[in-house]
Short mmCIF file of C-alpha atoms in Angstrom, two decimals:
data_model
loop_
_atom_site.label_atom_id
_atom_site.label_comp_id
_atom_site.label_asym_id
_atom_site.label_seq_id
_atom_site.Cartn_x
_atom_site.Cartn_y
_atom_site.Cartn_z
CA UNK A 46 0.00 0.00 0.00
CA UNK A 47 2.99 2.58 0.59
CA UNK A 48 4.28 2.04 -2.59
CA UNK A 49 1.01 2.83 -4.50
CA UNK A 50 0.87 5.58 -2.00
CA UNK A 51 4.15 6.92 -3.05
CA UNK A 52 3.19 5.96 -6.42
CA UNK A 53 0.40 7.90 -6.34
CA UNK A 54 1.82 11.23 -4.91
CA UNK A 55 5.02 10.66 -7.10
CA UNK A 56 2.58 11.18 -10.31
CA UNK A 57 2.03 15.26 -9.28
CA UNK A 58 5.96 15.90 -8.37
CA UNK A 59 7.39 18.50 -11.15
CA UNK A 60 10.85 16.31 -10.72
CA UNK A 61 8.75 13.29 -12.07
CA UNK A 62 9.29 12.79 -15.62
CA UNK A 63 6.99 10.11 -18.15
CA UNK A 64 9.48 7.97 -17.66
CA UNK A 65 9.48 7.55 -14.61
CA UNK A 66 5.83 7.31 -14.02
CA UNK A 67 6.10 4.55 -17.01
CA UNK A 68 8.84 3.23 -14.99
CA UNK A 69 6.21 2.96 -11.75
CA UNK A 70 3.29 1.74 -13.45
CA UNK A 71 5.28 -1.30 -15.19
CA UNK A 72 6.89 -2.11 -11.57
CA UNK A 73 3.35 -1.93 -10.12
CA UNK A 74 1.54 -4.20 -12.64
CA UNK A 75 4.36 -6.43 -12.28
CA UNK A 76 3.98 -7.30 -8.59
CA UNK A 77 0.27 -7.26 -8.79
CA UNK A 78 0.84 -10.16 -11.59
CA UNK A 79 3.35 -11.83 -9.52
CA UNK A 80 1.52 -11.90 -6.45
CA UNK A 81 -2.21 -12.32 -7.75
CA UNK A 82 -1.78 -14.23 -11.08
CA UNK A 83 0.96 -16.18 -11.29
CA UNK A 84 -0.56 -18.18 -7.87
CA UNK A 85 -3.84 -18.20 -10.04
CA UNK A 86 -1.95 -19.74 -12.87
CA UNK A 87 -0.05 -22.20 -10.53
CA UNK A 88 -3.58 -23.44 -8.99
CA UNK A 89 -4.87 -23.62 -12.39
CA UNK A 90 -2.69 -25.78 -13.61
CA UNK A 91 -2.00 -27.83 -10.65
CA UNK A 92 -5.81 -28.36 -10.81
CA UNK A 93 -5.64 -29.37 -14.45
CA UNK A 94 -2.67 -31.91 -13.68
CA UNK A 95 -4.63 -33.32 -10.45
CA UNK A 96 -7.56 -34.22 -12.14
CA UNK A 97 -5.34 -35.80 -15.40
CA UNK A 98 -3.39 -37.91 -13.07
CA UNK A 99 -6.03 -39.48 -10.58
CA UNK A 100 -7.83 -40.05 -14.04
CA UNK A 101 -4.88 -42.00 -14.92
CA UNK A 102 -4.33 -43.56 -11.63
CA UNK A 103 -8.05 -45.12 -12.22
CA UNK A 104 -7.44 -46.32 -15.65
CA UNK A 105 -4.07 -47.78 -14.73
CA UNK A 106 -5.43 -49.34 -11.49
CA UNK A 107 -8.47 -50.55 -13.92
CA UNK A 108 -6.74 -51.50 -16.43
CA UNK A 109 -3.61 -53.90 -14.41
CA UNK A 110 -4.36 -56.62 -11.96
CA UNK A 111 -1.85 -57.68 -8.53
CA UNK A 112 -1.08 -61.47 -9.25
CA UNK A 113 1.27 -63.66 -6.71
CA UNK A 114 4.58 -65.09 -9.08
CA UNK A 115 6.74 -67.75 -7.92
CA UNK A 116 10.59 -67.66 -8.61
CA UNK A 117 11.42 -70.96 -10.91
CA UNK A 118 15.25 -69.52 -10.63
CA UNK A 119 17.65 -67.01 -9.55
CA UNK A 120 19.40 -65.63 -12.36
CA UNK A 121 22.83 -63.31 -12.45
CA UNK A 122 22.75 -60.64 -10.54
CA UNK A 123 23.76 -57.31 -11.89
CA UNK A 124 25.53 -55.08 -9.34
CA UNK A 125 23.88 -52.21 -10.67
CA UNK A 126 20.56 -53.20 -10.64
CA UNK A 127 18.25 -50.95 -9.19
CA UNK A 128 14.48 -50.00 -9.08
CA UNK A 129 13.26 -46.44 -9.32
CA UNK A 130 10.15 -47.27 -8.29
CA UNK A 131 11.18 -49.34 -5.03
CA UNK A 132 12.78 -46.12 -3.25
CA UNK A 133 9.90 -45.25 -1.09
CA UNK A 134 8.89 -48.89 -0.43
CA UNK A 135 12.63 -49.67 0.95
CA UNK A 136 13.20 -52.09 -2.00
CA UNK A 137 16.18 -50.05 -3.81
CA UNK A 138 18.19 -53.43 -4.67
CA UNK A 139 16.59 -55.80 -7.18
CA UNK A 140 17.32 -59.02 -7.86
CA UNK A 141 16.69 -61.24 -11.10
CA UNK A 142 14.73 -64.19 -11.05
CA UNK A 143 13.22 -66.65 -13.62
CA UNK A 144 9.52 -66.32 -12.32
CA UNK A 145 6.48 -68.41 -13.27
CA UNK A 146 2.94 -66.54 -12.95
CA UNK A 147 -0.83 -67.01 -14.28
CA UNK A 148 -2.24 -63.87 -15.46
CA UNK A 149 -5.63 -62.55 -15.05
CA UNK A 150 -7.16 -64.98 -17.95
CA UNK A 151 -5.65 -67.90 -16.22
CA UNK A 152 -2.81 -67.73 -19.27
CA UNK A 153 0.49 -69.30 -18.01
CA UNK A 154 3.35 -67.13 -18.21
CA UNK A 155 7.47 -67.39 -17.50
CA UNK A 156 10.21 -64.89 -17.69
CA UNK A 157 12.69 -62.97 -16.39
CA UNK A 158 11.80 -60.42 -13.56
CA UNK A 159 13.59 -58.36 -11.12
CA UNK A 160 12.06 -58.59 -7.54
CA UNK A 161 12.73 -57.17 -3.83
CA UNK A 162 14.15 -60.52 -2.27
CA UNK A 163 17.60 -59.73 -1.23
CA UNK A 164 18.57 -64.29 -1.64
CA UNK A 165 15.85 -65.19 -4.08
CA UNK A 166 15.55 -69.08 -4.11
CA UNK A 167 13.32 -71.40 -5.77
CA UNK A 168 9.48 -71.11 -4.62
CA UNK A 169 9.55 -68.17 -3.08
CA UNK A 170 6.68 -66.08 -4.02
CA UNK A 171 6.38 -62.53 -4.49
CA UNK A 172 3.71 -59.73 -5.86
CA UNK A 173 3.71 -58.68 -9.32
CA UNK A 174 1.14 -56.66 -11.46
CA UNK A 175 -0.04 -57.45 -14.76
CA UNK A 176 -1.94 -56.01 -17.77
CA UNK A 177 -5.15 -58.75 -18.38
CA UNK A 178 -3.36 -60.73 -20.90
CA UNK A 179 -0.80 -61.63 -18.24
CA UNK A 180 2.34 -60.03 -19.43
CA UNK A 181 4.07 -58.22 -16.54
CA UNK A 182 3.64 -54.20 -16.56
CA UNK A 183 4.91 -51.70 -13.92
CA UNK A 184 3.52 -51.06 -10.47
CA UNK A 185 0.38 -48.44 -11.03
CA UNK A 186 0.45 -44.88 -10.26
CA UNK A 187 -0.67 -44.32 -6.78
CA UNK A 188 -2.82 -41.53 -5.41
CA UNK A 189 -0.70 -39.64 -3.20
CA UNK A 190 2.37 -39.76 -5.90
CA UNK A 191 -0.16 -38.23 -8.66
CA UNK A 192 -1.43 -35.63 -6.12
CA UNK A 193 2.52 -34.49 -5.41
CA UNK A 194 3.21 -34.51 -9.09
CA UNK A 195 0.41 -32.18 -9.80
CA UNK A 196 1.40 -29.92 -6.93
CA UNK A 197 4.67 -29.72 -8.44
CA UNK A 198 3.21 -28.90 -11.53
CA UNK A 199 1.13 -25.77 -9.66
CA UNK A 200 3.96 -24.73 -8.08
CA UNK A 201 6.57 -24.74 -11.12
CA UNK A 202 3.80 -23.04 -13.10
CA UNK A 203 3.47 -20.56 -10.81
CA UNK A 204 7.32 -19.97 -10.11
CA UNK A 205 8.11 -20.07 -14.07
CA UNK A 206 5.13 -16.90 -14.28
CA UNK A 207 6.34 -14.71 -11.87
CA UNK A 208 9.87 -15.65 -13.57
CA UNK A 209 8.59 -14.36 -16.84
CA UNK A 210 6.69 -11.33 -15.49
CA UNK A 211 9.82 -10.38 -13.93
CA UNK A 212 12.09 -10.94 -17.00
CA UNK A 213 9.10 -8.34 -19.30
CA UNK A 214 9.76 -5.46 -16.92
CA UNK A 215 13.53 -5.67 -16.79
CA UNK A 216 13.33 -5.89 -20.40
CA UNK A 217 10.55 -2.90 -20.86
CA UNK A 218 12.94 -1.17 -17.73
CA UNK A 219 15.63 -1.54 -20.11
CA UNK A 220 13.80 -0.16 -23.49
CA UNK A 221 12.57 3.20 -20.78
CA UNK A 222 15.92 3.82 -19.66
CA UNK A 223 17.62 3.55 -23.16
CA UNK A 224 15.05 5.86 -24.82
CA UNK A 225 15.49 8.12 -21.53
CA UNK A 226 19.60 8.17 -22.53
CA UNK A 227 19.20 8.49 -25.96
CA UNK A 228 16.83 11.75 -25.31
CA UNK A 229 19.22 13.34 -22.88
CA UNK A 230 22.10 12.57 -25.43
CA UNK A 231 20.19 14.63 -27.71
CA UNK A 232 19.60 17.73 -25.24
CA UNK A 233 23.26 17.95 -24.60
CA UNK A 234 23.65 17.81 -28.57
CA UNK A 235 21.47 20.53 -28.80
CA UNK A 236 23.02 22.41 -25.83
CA UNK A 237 27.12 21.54 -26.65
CA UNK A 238 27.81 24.30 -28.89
CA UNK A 239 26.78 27.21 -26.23
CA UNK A 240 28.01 24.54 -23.27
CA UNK A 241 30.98 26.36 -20.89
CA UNK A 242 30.85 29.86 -22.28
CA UNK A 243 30.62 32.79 -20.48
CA UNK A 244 27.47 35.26 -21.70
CA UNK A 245 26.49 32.22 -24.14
CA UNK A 246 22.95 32.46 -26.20
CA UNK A 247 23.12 36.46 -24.91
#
């Protein structure tokens, strides 16, 4: 409020040249966008991405099915074998396994897999989701992940505004105070001749 205040009494000041009050008004609009629309646009969005990804957590939760696999195997493990996915569940290292499942259809199925038993042996069983024709597919998208992926998206959104409000006025800022030089470079053109002596222009 002081500085629309200020802004305000600045306007009548004799000192106070267009410039400058262009100068104010662009600084003015610019924090009223940062503060009041770039949120807007961050909710927006993050809205719009919430409502995408619990659609796709439904489809995906629809659409693959939880069945119990049993290890035929152990196969080579690679030292570098790690699961992305695993991180928040505590299962970082992966192992490989030749694993034996039936898939939603009752269709018998056998392949590779890698799976969060730290000594996999034979029989062991372990989770594993599949599409309906059996084949093995990644875990589904949970609720609470899509919900912090679409409040990232808000709050990026929102951040990469106010970023580009921010970089228009430094760049009108810029275009004001170049015109403002270029205009006094012209006054002193127009006063160097007369400029330093004594009884000049009498």
């Amino acid at each position: 409020m002081r500085a629309i205040t200020g802004l305000w009494r600045w306007r009548g000041n004799p000192l106070c040249r267009t410039s400058d009050r262009a100068e104010a008004w662009v600084a003015l609009t610019a924090l009223l966008l940062t503060v009041f629309v770039a949120p807007l646009v961050g909710v927006l969005v993050g809205g719009a991405a919430q409502s995408a990804l619990q659609r796709s957590v439904r489809e995906q939760h629809e659409a693959r099915h939880r069945v119990m696999a049993t290890v035929v195997r152990p196969l080579e493990r690679s030292p570098l074998t790690v699961d992305p996915e695993g991180a928040s569940s505590g299962e970082e290292l992966r192992s490989r396994v030749l694993a034996a499942w039936s898939g939603p259809d009752g269709s018998r199925h056998e392949g590779p897999l890698l799976v969060g038993i730290d000594r996999p042996g034979s029989g062991d069983r372990f989770a594993l989701w599949t599409d309906a024709r059996g084949r093995a597919v990644a875990r589904p998208l949970d609720s609470a992940t899509a919900a912090t992926h679409a409040v990232l998206a808000g709050i990026g959104t929102a951040v990469v505004t106010a970023a580009l409000v921010e970089a228009a006025r430094r760049i009108v800022v810029w275009r004001l105070v170049r015109r403002r030089y270029a205009r006094l470079e012209q006054e002193w053109e127009r006063a160097g001749p007369d400029w330093g002596r004594t009884g000049a222009g009498s």
